[in-house]
Amino acid sequence: MRRYSGAGARQQQQTEAVADRVHRYRRVLMVLLSPVLLISFVLLLMPRAPASASGGVLLAVGGRRWGPRAVEDGLNKYAVIFDAGSSGSRVHVYCFDENLDLVPIGKEIELFKQATAGLRALGTQRSEEILQAVTINYLLGKLGKPYSNTVGVVDLGGGSVQMAYAISEKDAAKAPLVADGEDSYVKELLLKGTTYYLYVHSYLHYGLLAARGEILKAGEGSDYSDCMLEGHLGKYNYGGNTFEASGSPSGASYSKCRALAVRALKVDEPACTHMKCTFGGVWNGGGGDGQKNLFVASFFFDRAAEAGFVDPKAAVAKVKPSDFEETARRVCKLNLKDAHATYPDVSEENIPYLCIDLVYQYTLLVDGFGVDPYQDITLVKKVPYGDSYVEAAWPLGSAIEIASSS
């Protein structure tokens, strides 16, 4: 056995101490180093041009960005977006020309790589609803034009619903103050050389799955729910709460369910007496030209496709809010067995809730966001861009933002 004394012993102890620390903090080091390793791997996959050319690469990792940095690829810029989630990590790479138009990388608009390791997000989280609105307007060729030419975006998730659209500088100046710690109503962004004032708000508890609970809660006091299909017996669990969700022997009632949905949205919240609001006392941004063309996504598209008034294979579809109402009226008259037979594309777990979902979607658009029942809106799954269809997701929005500001 080798023994150390004096300086040798101290050196050995220091070496062991460092090794112990590395072992102890190995998971933290993996969190920090994995994005760098993944990005380095993706950068190796990028095409290379003659050494005399110059361009830029912009890296964004969990909201923190590095760049621009020179790469040999003419006037093109690459944006590398690292999405470090708890369940998995993804790297998105986009290439832009000098006009900030997307350039294919090989045959694809987006180079995408997934790693199986789940990592904590690094840096400040970007607002996904803002970036999704940026993405859709970019793919439609609206950025760089006056705000009145842009489109608004409503994204209906499971737990929350987001509204985002560009407003005038005059309306932006009227935005109400918010409490400390809350996000402001308006974000100022420079995109393709044009300054935009983007109204954005995320309504917690009003995503489709969360709203079921809010509507069922609004009808509490009975053994049955007027929003549930006849023949369904059970309860609805969401967010740690349980709600009565059995259908009445007389079946669901469209009119009664709609009244419950309006009550759940708190459309007549007292805080709206001094300003224009959507629902729950939330400022509506002033409306205007930026909201006249609406693109609605996520569960709006899914339920419309399942209910049969939108082609499930389509990337986009033109509908009216009244389409949700008409379908809801038909669905709410059915019992559970007939609904299964009539709407085979709706999953087993969702079929009892098809009436409440469609009623809510119509009520949200018309009573919540003030959309005319017969106004054309666009359901979007993917946005056509050139010869490709691109998913309207936040990583592209982030890439556009950092490329525009570089």
Tab-separated table of C-alpha atoms in Angstrom, residues 57 88 183 211 216 244 266 293 355:
chain	number	residue	atom	x	y	z
A	57	VAL	CA	-24.990	31.295	-36.282
A	88	GLY	CA	-36.834	15.151	-23.305
A	183	ASP	CA	-46.698	39.343	-17.161
A	211	ALA	CA	-62.617	24.265	-18.544
A	216	LEU	CA	-69.046	21.190	-14.129
A	244	GLU	CA	-69.870	15.220	-10.752
A	266	LYS	CA	-67.138	35.025	-15.787
A	293	ASN	CA	-58.098	37.559	-39.044
A	355	CYS	CA	-71.058	18.026	-25.898
